[in-house]
PDB file of C-alpha atoms in Angstrom:
ATOM      1  CA  MET A 249      43.011  39.252 -16.094  1.00  0.00           C
ATOM      2  CA  LYS A 250      39.697  41.067 -15.963  1.00  0.00           C
ATOM      3  CA  MET A 251      37.166  39.615 -13.542  1.00  0.00           C
ATOM      4  CA  ARG A 252      34.321  40.878 -15.712  1.00  0.00           C
ATOM      5  CA  THR A 253      35.613  38.850 -18.668  1.00  0.00           C
ATOM      6  CA  ILE A 254      36.028  35.711 -16.546  1.00  0.00           C
ATOM      7  CA  VAL A 255      32.494  36.102 -15.211  1.00  0.00           C
ATOM      8  CA  SER A 256      31.073  36.617 -18.698  1.00  0.00           C
ATOM      9  CA  MET A 257      32.884  33.576 -20.107  1.00  0.00           C
ATOM     10  CA  THR A 258      31.847  31.399 -17.150  1.00  0.00           C
ATOM     11  CA  LEU A 259      28.265  32.556 -17.562  1.00  0.00           C
ATOM     12  CA  PHE A 260      28.376  31.714 -21.266  1.00  0.00           C
ATOM     13  CA  ILE A 261      29.955  28.264 -20.797  1.00  0.00           C
ATOM     14  CA  SER A 262      27.628  27.301 -17.948  1.00  0.00           C
ATOM     15  CA  PHE A 263      24.666  28.415 -20.060  1.00  0.00           C
ATOM     16  CA  ILE A 264      25.739  26.174 -22.959  1.00  0.00           C
ATOM     17  CA  LEU A 265      26.233  23.216 -20.626  1.00  0.00           C
ATOM     18  CA  LEU A 266      22.874  23.900 -18.972  1.00  0.00           C
ATOM     19  CA  VAL A 267      21.249  23.704 -22.390  1.00  0.00           C
ATOM     20  CA  VAL A 268      22.914  20.321 -22.944  1.00  0.00           C
ATOM     21  CA  THR A 269      21.878  18.909 -19.562  1.00  0.00           C
ATOM     22  CA  SER A 270      18.363  20.314 -19.997  1.00  0.00           C
ATOM     23  CA  ILE A 271      17.960  18.501 -23.313  1.00  0.00           C
ATOM     24  CA  ILE A 272      19.257  15.260 -21.816  1.00  0.00           C
ATOM     25  CA  LEU A 273      16.966  15.506 -18.784  1.00  0.00           C
ATOM     26  CA  TYR A 274      14.127  16.283 -21.189  1.00  0.00           C
ATOM     27  CA  ILE A 275      14.566  12.929 -22.943  1.00  0.00           C
ATOM     28  CA  VAL A 276      15.839  10.814 -20.035  1.00  0.00           C
ATOM     29  CA  PRO A 277      13.537   7.886 -19.105  1.00  0.00           C
ATOM     30  CA  HIS A 278      11.426   8.030 -15.974  1.00  0.00           C
ATOM     31  CA  GLY A 279      13.386   7.229 -12.836  1.00  0.00           C
ATOM     32  CA  ARG A 280      11.860   3.791 -12.360  1.00  0.00           C
ATOM     33  CA  VAL A 281      12.860   2.837 -15.913  1.00  0.00           C
ATOM     34  CA  ALA A 282      16.321   4.412 -15.741  1.00  0.00           C
ATOM     35  CA  TYR A 283      17.212   2.691 -12.463  1.00  0.00           C
ATOM     36  CA  TRP A 284      15.760  -0.649 -13.546  1.00  0.00           C
ATOM     37  CA  SER A 285      17.661  -0.719 -16.845  1.00  0.00           C
ATOM     38  CA  ASP A 286      20.756   1.105 -15.540  1.00  0.00           C
ATOM     39  CA  TRP A 287      20.241   3.770 -18.211  1.00  0.00           C
ATOM     40  CA  GLN A 288      23.333   5.777 -19.113  1.00  0.00           C
ATOM     41  CA  LEU A 289      24.290   8.370 -21.686  1.00  0.00           C
ATOM     42  CA  TRP A 290      27.947   9.099 -22.408  1.00  0.00           C
ATOM     43  CA  GLY A 291      28.821   7.041 -19.345  1.00  0.00           C
ATOM     44  CA  LEU A 292      26.670   9.079 -16.956  1.00  0.00           C
ATOM     45  CA  THR A 293      23.537   7.876 -15.165  1.00  0.00           C
ATOM     46  CA  LYS A 294      20.277   9.773 -14.727  1.00  0.00           C
ATOM     47  CA  ASP A 295      21.315  10.874 -11.227  1.00  0.00           C
ATOM     48  CA  GLN A 296      24.695  12.098 -12.448  1.00  0.00           C
ATOM     49  CA  TRP A 297      23.091  14.148 -15.211  1.00  0.00           C
ATOM     50  CA  GLY A 298      20.665  15.564 -12.662  1.00  0.00           C
ATOM     51  CA  ASN A 299      23.496  16.474 -10.294  1.00  0.00           C
ATOM     52  CA  LEU A 300      25.384  18.137 -13.141  1.00  0.00           C
ATOM     53  CA  HIS A 301      22.313  20.162 -14.036  1.00  0.00           C
ATOM     54  CA  ILE A 302      21.822  21.332 -10.448  1.00  0.00           C
ATOM     55  CA  ASN A 303      25.427  22.410  -9.894  1.00  0.00           C
ATOM     56  CA  LEU A 304      25.676  24.054 -13.297  1.00  0.00           C
ATOM     57  CA  GLY A 305      22.480  25.883 -12.410  1.00  0.00           C
ATOM     58  CA  PHE A 306      24.045  27.203  -9.219  1.00  0.00           C
ATOM     59  CA  LEU A 307      27.163  28.235 -11.149  1.00  0.00           C
ATOM     60  CA  PHE A 308      25.000  30.007 -13.714  1.00  0.00           C
ATOM     61  CA  LEU A 309      23.044  31.730 -10.938  1.00  0.00           C
ATOM     62  CA  PHE A 310      26.180  32.846  -9.093  1.00  0.00           C
ATOM     63  CA  THR A 311      27.923  34.177 -12.197  1.00  0.00           C
ATOM     64  CA  GLY A 312      24.651  35.735 -13.326  1.00  0.00           C
ATOM     65  CA  ILE A 313      24.499  37.756 -10.120  1.00  0.00           C
ATOM     66  CA  LEU A 314      28.119  38.822 -10.598  1.00  0.00           C
ATOM     67  CA  HIS A 315      27.371  39.691 -14.222  1.00  0.00           C
ATOM     68  CA  ILE A 316      24.531  41.957 -13.099  1.00  0.00           C
ATOM     69  CA  TYR A 317      26.865  43.545 -10.554  1.00  0.00           C
ATOM     70  CA  PHE A 318      29.547  44.284 -13.149  1.00  0.00           C
ATOM     71  CA  ASN A 319      26.996  45.543 -15.664  1.00  0.00           C
ATOM     72  CA  TRP A 320      24.725  47.408 -13.292  1.00  0.00           C
ATOM     73  CA  ARG A 321      25.201  50.771 -14.994  1.00  0.00           C
ATOM     74  CA  PRO A 322      24.283  49.573 -18.505  1.00  0.00           C
ATOM     75  CA  LEU A 323      21.279  47.783 -16.996  1.00  0.00           C
ATOM     76  CA  LEU A 324      20.131  50.960 -15.260  1.00  0.00           C
ATOM     77  CA  ALA A 325      20.675  52.923 -18.460  1.00  0.00           C
ATOM     78  CA  ALA A 326      18.326  50.566 -20.271  1.00  0.00           C
ATOM     79  CA  MET A 327      15.681  51.246 -17.623  1.00  0.00           C
ATOM     80  CA  LYS A 328      15.927  55.037 -17.735  1.00  0.00           C
ATOM     81  CA  SER A 329      13.448  57.258 -19.489  1.00  0.00           C
ATOM     82  CA  ARG A 330      14.338  60.207 -21.660  1.00  0.00           C
ATOM     83  CA  ALA A 331      14.140  62.317 -18.531  1.00  0.00           C
ATOM     84  CA  ARG A 332      16.925  60.144 -17.097  1.00  0.00           C
ATOM     85  CA  GLN A 333      14.610  58.691 -14.466  1.00  0.00           C
ATOM     86  CA  VAL A 334      14.831  55.006 -13.573  1.00  0.00           C
ATOM     87  CA  ILE A 335      11.609  53.252 -14.523  1.00  0.00           C
ATOM     88  CA  VAL A 336      11.317  49.550 -13.798  1.00  0.00           C
ATOM     89  CA  PHE A 337       8.282  48.891 -15.963  1.00  0.00           C
ATOM     90  CA  THR A 338       9.675  50.116 -19.246  1.00  0.00           C
ATOM     91  CA  PRO A 339       8.116  48.875 -22.506  1.00  0.00           C
ATOM     92  CA  HIS A 340      10.988  46.434 -22.992  1.00  0.00           C
ATOM     93  CA  PHE A 341      10.707  45.152 -19.421  1.00  0.00           C
ATOM     94  CA  ASN A 342       6.936  44.803 -19.753  1.00  0.00           C
ATOM     95  CA  ILE A 343       7.258  42.737 -22.926  1.00  0.00           C
ATOM     96  CA  ALA A 344       9.858  40.486 -21.287  1.00  0.00           C
ATOM     97  CA  LEU A 345       7.666  40.090 -18.199  1.00  0.00           C
ATOM     98  CA  ILE A 346       4.568  39.286 -20.252  1.00  0.00           C
ATOM     99  CA  LEU A 347       6.411  36.662 -22.305  1.00  0.00           C
ATOM    100  CA  THR A 348       7.728  35.022 -19.147  1.00  0.00           C
ATOM    101  CA  LEU A 349       4.315  35.043 -17.471  1.00  0.00           C
ATOM    102  CA  LEU A 350       2.687  33.596 -20.584  1.00  0.00           C
ATOM    103  CA  VAL A 351       5.089  30.661 -20.523  1.00  0.00           C
ATOM    104  CA  CYS A 352       4.556  30.089 -16.782  1.00  0.00           C
ATOM    105  CA  ILE A 353       0.765  30.372 -16.905  1.00  0.00           C
ATOM    106  CA  GLY A 354       0.528  28.345 -20.101  1.00  0.00           C
ATOM    107  CA  THR A 355       2.579  25.575 -18.520  1.00  0.00           C
ATOM    108  CA  VAL A 356       0.421  25.451 -15.389  1.00  0.00           C
ATOM    109  CA  LEU A 357      -2.824  25.518 -17.396  1.00  0.00           C
ATOM    110  CA  LYS A 358      -1.445  23.044 -19.963  1.00  0.00           C
ATOM    111  CA  VAL A 359      -2.081  25.358 -22.887  1.00  0.00           C
ATOM    112  CA  PRO A 360      -0.341  24.862 -26.261  1.00  0.00           C
ATOM    113  CA  PRO A 361       2.431  25.278 -27.211  1.00  0.00           C
ATOM    114  CA  MET A 362       3.686  24.791 -23.637  1.00  0.00           C
ATOM    115  CA  SER A 363       1.611  21.644 -23.175  1.00  0.00           C
ATOM    116  CA  THR A 364       2.898  20.339 -26.509  1.00  0.00           C
ATOM    117  CA  ILE A 365       6.462  20.535 -25.233  1.00  0.00           C
ATOM    118  CA  ILE A 366       5.515  18.645 -22.058  1.00  0.00           C
ATOM    119  CA  ASN A 367       3.523  16.041 -23.991  1.00  0.00           C
ATOM    120  CA  LEU A 368       6.437  15.478 -26.351  1.00  0.00           C
ATOM    121  CA  ALA A 369       8.699  14.789 -23.374  1.00  0.00           C
ATOM    122  CA  GLU A 370       6.174  12.308 -21.993  1.00  0.00           C
ATOM    123  CA  SER A 371       5.957  10.634 -25.381  1.00  0.00           C
ATOM    124  CA  ILE A 372       9.743  10.263 -25.522  1.00  0.00           C
ATOM    125  CA  LYS A 373       9.780   8.842 -21.990  1.00  0.00           C
ATOM    126  CA  ASP A 374       6.978   6.422 -22.867  1.00  0.00           C
ATOM    127  CA  GLN A 375       8.995   5.170 -25.828  1.00  0.00           C
ATOM    128  CA  ALA A 376      11.976   4.705 -23.525  1.00  0.00           C
ATOM    129  CA  ALA A 377       9.802   2.686 -21.144  1.00  0.00           C
ATOM    130  CA  GLU A 378       8.800   0.406 -24.019  1.00  0.00           C
ATOM    131  CA  LYS A 379      12.413   0.058 -25.123  1.00  0.00           C
ATOM    132  CA  TYR A 380      14.055  -0.548 -21.743  1.00  0.00           C
ATOM    133  CA  GLY A 381      11.131  -2.120 -19.883  1.00  0.00           C
ATOM    134  CA  GLU A 382       9.286  -1.278 -16.683  1.00  0.00           C
ATOM    135  CA  PRO A 383      10.148  -2.684 -13.259  1.00  0.00           C
ATOM    136  CA  PRO A 384       7.482  -4.895 -11.668  1.00  0.00           C
ATOM    137  CA  TYR A 385       7.084  -2.257  -8.932  1.00  0.00           C
ATOM    138  CA  GLY A 386       8.700   0.995  -7.858  1.00  0.00           C
ATOM    139  CA  HIS A 387      12.376   0.735  -6.870  1.00  0.00           C
ATOM    140  CA  ALA A 388      12.271  -3.036  -7.265  1.00  0.00           C
ATOM    141  CA  GLU A 389      16.042  -2.994  -7.710  1.00  0.00           C
ATOM    142  CA  LEU A 390      16.445  -1.958  -4.061  1.00  0.00           C
ATOM    143  CA  SER A 391      14.549  -4.999  -2.781  1.00  0.00           C
ATOM    144  CA  SER A 392      16.369  -8.012  -1.431  1.00  0.00           C
ATOM    145  CA  LEU A 393      16.133 -11.172  -3.492  1.00  0.00           C
ATOM    146  CA  LYS A 394      13.892 -12.634  -0.791  1.00  0.00           C
ATOM    147  CA  LEU A 395      11.498  -9.676  -0.782  1.00  0.00           C
ATOM    148  CA  PHE A 396      11.548  -9.462  -4.568  1.00  0.00           C
ATOM    149  CA  ALA A 397      10.603 -13.130  -4.879  1.00  0.00           C
ATOM    150  CA  ARG A 398       7.851 -12.821  -2.285  1.00  0.00           C
ATOM    151  CA  ARG A 399       6.291  -9.760  -3.903  1.00  0.00           C
ATOM    152  CA  LEU A 400       6.286 -11.315  -7.373  1.00  0.00           C
ATOM    153  CA  GLY A 401       5.346 -14.812  -6.281  1.00  0.00           C
ATOM    154  CA  LEU A 402       8.619 -16.377  -7.412  1.00  0.00           C
ATOM    155  CA  ASP A 403       9.788 -19.748  -6.177  1.00  0.00           C
ATOM    156  CA  MET A 404      12.758 -18.683  -4.036  1.00  0.00           C
ATOM    157  CA  ASN A 405      14.716 -21.918  -4.332  1.00  0.00           C
ATOM    158  CA  MET A 406      14.238 -22.055  -8.075  1.00  0.00           C
ATOM    159  CA  ALA A 407      15.252 -18.405  -8.416  1.00  0.00           C
ATOM    160  CA  MET A 408      18.547 -19.055  -6.619  1.00  0.00           C
ATOM    161  CA  THR A 409      19.107 -22.191  -8.701  1.00  0.00           C
ATOM    162  CA  LEU A 410      18.601 -20.208 -11.896  1.00  0.00           C
ATOM    163  CA  LEU A 411      21.139 -17.624 -10.754  1.00  0.00           C
ATOM    164  CA  LYS A 412      23.693 -20.318  -9.968  1.00  0.00           C
ATOM    165  CA  GLN A 413      23.120 -21.981 -13.335  1.00  0.00           C
ATOM    166  CA  LYS A 414      24.035 -18.692 -15.018  1.00  0.00           C
ATOM    167  CA  ASN A 415      27.130 -18.378 -12.799  1.00  0.00           C
ATOM    168  CA  ILE A 416      25.683 -15.304 -11.118  1.00  0.00           C
ATOM    169  CA  SER A 417      27.480 -14.669  -7.844  1.00  0.00           C
ATOM    170  CA  PHE A 418      25.390 -13.509  -4.894  1.00  0.00           C
ATOM    171  CA  SER A 419      25.779 -13.700  -1.142  1.00  0.00           C
ATOM    172  CA  GLY A 420      22.292 -14.925  -0.381  1.00  0.00           C
ATOM    173  CA  PRO A 421      18.587 -14.081  -0.404  1.00  0.00           C
ATOM    174  CA  ASP A 422      19.159 -10.904   1.611  1.00  0.00           C
ATOM    175  CA  GLN A 423      21.283  -9.285  -1.097  1.00  0.00           C
ATOM    176  CA  THR A 424      19.470  -6.651  -3.151  1.00  0.00           C
ATOM    177  CA  ILE A 425      18.751  -7.056  -6.839  1.00  0.00           C
ATOM    178  CA  LEU A 426      20.834  -3.950  -7.522  1.00  0.00           C
ATOM    179  CA  ASP A 427      23.845  -5.315  -5.647  1.00  0.00           C
ATOM    180  CA  ILE A 428      23.591  -8.630  -7.468  1.00  0.00           C
ATOM    181  CA  ALA A 429      23.400  -6.788 -10.781  1.00  0.00           C
ATOM    182  CA  GLU A 430      26.381  -4.530 -10.059  1.00  0.00           C
ATOM    183  CA  GLU A 431      28.473  -7.409  -8.742  1.00  0.00           C
ATOM    184  CA  ASN A 432      27.924  -9.326 -11.978  1.00  0.00           C
ATOM    185  CA  HIS A 433      28.051  -6.337 -14.357  1.00  0.00           C
ATOM    186  CA  LEU A 434      24.385  -6.674 -15.231  1.00  0.00           C
ATOM    187  CA  THR A 435      21.330  -4.471 -15.008  1.00  0.00           C
ATOM    188  CA  PRO A 436      18.569  -5.222 -12.474  1.00  0.00           C
ATOM    189  CA  LYS A 437      16.335  -5.996 -15.432  1.00  0.00           C
ATOM    190  CA  GLN A 438      18.758  -8.672 -16.662  1.00  0.00           C
ATOM    191  CA  VAL A 439      18.831 -10.277 -13.215  1.00  0.00           C
ATOM    192  CA  TYR A 440      15.041 -10.373 -13.251  1.00  0.00           C
ATOM    193  CA  GLU A 441      15.009 -11.976 -16.696  1.00  0.00           C
ATOM    194  CA  ILE A 442      17.243 -14.748 -15.360  1.00  0.00           C
ATOM    195  CA  ILE A 443      14.981 -15.608 -12.424  1.00  0.00           C
ATOM    196  CA  LYS A 444      11.705 -14.878 -14.197  1.00  0.00           C
ATOM    197  CA  PRO A 445      11.082 -18.558 -15.106  1.00  0.00           C
ATOM    198  CA  ALA A 446      10.679 -19.205 -11.369  1.00  0.00           C
ATOM    199  CA  LEU A 447       7.351 -17.436 -11.700  1.00  0.00           C
ATOM    200  CA  GLN A 448       6.011 -20.338 -13.724  1.00  0.00           C
ATOM    201  CA  SER A 449       6.414 -22.760 -10.851  1.00  0.00           C
ATOM    202  CA  SER A 450       4.775 -20.512  -8.290  1.00  0.00           C
ATOM    203  CA  ARG A 451       1.100 -20.200  -7.590  1.00  0.00           C
ATOM    204  CA  GLN A 452      -0.465 -17.720  -9.982  1.00  0.00           C
ATOM    205  CA  LYS A 453      -2.877 -15.304  -8.403  1.00  0.00           C
ATOM    206  CA  LYS A 454      -5.701 -13.843 -10.399  1.00  0.00           C
ATOM    207  CA  GLY A 455      -6.855 -10.294 -10.042  1.00  0.00           C
ATOM    208  CA  LEU A 456      -5.167  -6.929  -9.969  1.00  0.00           C
ATOM    209  CA  PRO A 457      -3.022  -5.704  -7.076  1.00  0.00           C
ATOM    210  CA  ASP A 458      -4.515  -3.175  -4.699  1.00  0.00           C
ATOM    211  CA  ILE A 459      -2.365  -0.343  -6.055  1.00  0.00           C
ATOM    212  CA  PRO A 460      -1.386   0.340  -9.680  1.00  0.00           C
ATOM    213  CA  PRO A 461       2.068  -1.057 -10.471  1.00  0.00           C
ATOM    214  CA  PRO A 462       4.603   1.332 -12.050  1.00  0.00           C
ATOM    215  CA  GLY A 463       3.955   1.959 -15.720  1.00  0.00           C
ATOM    216  CA  PHE A 464       0.406   0.622 -15.504  1.00  0.00           C
ATOM    217  CA  GLY A 465      -0.970   3.526 -17.527  1.00  0.00           C
ATOM    218  CA  HIS A 466       1.385   2.853 -20.422  1.00  0.00           C
ATOM    219  CA  ARG A 467       0.407  -0.789 -20.824  1.00  0.00           C
ATOM    220  CA  SER A 468      -2.296  -2.081 -23.121  1.00  0.00           C
ATOM    221  CA  LEU A 469      -5.445  -3.661 -21.763  1.00  0.00           C
ATOM    222  CA  ALA A 470      -4.564  -6.895 -23.560  1.00  0.00           C
ATOM    223  CA  ASP A 471      -1.145  -6.989 -21.904  1.00  0.00           C
ATOM    224  CA  ILE A 472      -2.683  -6.449 -18.469  1.00  0.00           C
ATOM    225  CA  CYS A 473      -5.280  -9.157 -19.013  1.00  0.00           C
ATOM    226  CA  THR A 474      -2.554 -11.588 -20.061  1.00  0.00           C
ATOM    227  CA  GLN A 475      -0.335 -10.874 -17.058  1.00  0.00           C
ATOM    228  CA  TYR A 476      -3.104 -11.041 -14.479  1.00  0.00           C
ATOM    229  CA  HIS A 477      -5.048 -13.872 -16.157  1.00  0.00           C
ATOM    230  CA  LEU A 478      -8.166 -11.809 -16.756  1.00  0.00           C
ATOM    231  CA  ASP A 479     -11.066 -12.684 -19.036  1.00  0.00           C
ATOM    232  CA  MET A 480     -10.855 -10.078 -21.804  1.00  0.00           C
ATOM    233  CA  PRO A 481     -14.482 -10.333 -23.062  1.00  0.00           C
ATOM    234  CA  LYS A 482     -15.748 -10.091 -19.486  1.00  0.00           C
ATOM    235  CA  ILE A 483     -13.517  -7.082 -18.809  1.00  0.00           C
ATOM    236  CA  LEU A 484     -14.712  -5.248 -21.925  1.00  0.00           C
ATOM    237  CA  GLN A 485     -18.349  -6.023 -21.150  1.00  0.00           C
ATOM    238  CA  SER A 486     -18.030  -4.929 -17.522  1.00  0.00           C
ATOM    239  CA  LEU A 487     -16.258  -1.721 -18.522  1.00  0.00           C
ATOM    240  CA  ALA A 488     -19.033  -0.986 -21.004  1.00  0.00           C
ATOM    241  CA  LEU A 489     -21.582  -1.354 -18.191  1.00  0.00           C
ATOM    242  CA  LYS A 490     -19.604   1.318 -16.364  1.00  0.00           C
ATOM    243  CA  LYS A 491     -19.850   3.463 -19.509  1.00  0.00           C
ATOM    244  CA  ILE A 492     -16.153   3.006 -20.255  1.00  0.00           C
ATOM    245  CA  ILE A 493     -15.463   2.172 -23.887  1.00  0.00           C
ATOM    246  CA  ALA A 494     -12.178   0.354 -24.456  1.00  0.00           C
ATOM    247  CA  SER A 495     -10.368  -1.909 -26.883  1.00  0.00           C
ATOM    248  CA  PRO A 496      -7.673  -4.501 -26.118  1.00  0.00           C
ATOM    249  CA  LYS A 497      -4.925  -2.626 -27.974  1.00  0.00           C
ATOM    250  CA  GLN A 498      -5.485   0.650 -26.143  1.00  0.00           C
ATOM    251  CA  THR A 499      -3.256   1.598 -23.227  1.00  0.00           C
ATOM    252  CA  ILE A 500      -4.847   2.547 -19.919  1.00  0.00           C
ATOM    253  CA  LYS A 501      -3.923   6.193 -20.543  1.00  0.00           C
ATOM    254  CA  GLU A 502      -5.534   6.067 -23.979  1.00  0.00           C
ATOM    255  CA  ILE A 503      -8.684   4.498 -22.549  1.00  0.00           C
ATOM    256  CA  ALA A 504      -8.818   7.202 -19.879  1.00  0.00           C
ATOM    257  CA  ALA A 505      -8.328   9.982 -22.433  1.00  0.00           C
ATOM    258  CA  ALA A 506     -10.973   8.529 -24.763  1.00  0.00           C
ATOM    259  CA  ASN A 507     -13.464   8.433 -21.893  1.00  0.00           C
ATOM    260  CA  ASP A 508     -12.491  11.853 -20.536  1.00  0.00           C
ATOM    261  CA  THR A 509     -11.317  10.514 -17.200  1.00  0.00           C
ATOM    262  CA  ASP A 510      -8.180   9.683 -15.229  1.00  0.00           C
ATOM    263  CA  PRO A 511      -6.098   6.468 -15.535  1.00  0.00           C
ATOM    264  CA  ARG A 512      -6.636   5.902 -11.810  1.00  0.00           C
ATOM    265  CA  VAL A 513     -10.376   5.746 -12.438  1.00  0.00           C
ATOM    266  CA  ILE A 514      -9.793   3.055 -15.063  1.00  0.00           C
ATOM    267  CA  PHE A 515      -7.603   1.106 -12.634  1.00  0.00           C
ATOM    268  CA  THR A 516     -10.259   1.331  -9.928  1.00  0.00           C
ATOM    269  CA  ALA A 517     -12.892   0.100 -12.364  1.00  0.00           C
ATOM    270  CA  LEU A 518     -10.702  -2.829 -13.426  1.00  0.00           C
ATOM    271  CA  HIS A 519      -9.873  -3.625  -9.812  1.00  0.00           C
ATOM    272  CA  ASP A 520     -13.560  -3.685  -8.882  1.00  0.00           C
ATOM    273  CA  ILE A 521     -14.372  -5.935 -11.837  1.00  0.00           C
ATOM    274  CA  CYS A 522     -11.568  -8.391 -11.100  1.00  0.00           C
ATOM    275  CA  ASN A 523     -11.960  -8.618  -7.356  1.00  0.00           C
ATOM    276  CA  ARG A 524     -15.697  -8.552  -6.846  1.00  0.00           C
TER     277      ARG A 524
END
């Protein structure tokens, strides 16, 4: 068997698989959404697809180096002038370099069409967030039931009663939401849906939290006002006084874009209005 052929075939196969994993990672939901909903594709989780992509990348890199080694002479021949002198910056090399730099610079500066590709990915991920749901806070699935209930203002006793009524097995309040979900073949989101009614019996606190919860920018102003018991007309009027024009159906990101600012600025404005 020829090593050059094996290297070429491995390079080709790893390239094809890298294309597949790249496409999947392009459309995969944000981590907080994927972990919360236990997102999987073809039986593999987000982390598993990421690990595949990394190791395939190393395989592609290793075989690529070997491929260059085995094809060094043809590569040098392509870089030689008519005088048989090796010239790195040949016209072909220059064109390839310029194209690569254009993609890199365009991506950093967010210039179309590079920015369009990134925006499309964000749009797909936003749709996934709407479909699968956002966690109440980052890595909520790793919190113990006790901590989860305290952070969300759930009645702990009622939450455990609700779990028992649904025949959900759990060791106690110190068990994490993720462990409870895995033990009962559920997603963390489904566990939360079971104990969510316990929120109704707990003391509701008005006002926004001190830091933006995950997915805040993707939620509509009306949705936020409903969750945090905010007075919509007052919010709109107060935002207008801050020269921020908004409508209830707009998301925080859309409001920020329409007012040529950052979603964090909108959150700060809302926080000031609610907590003053």
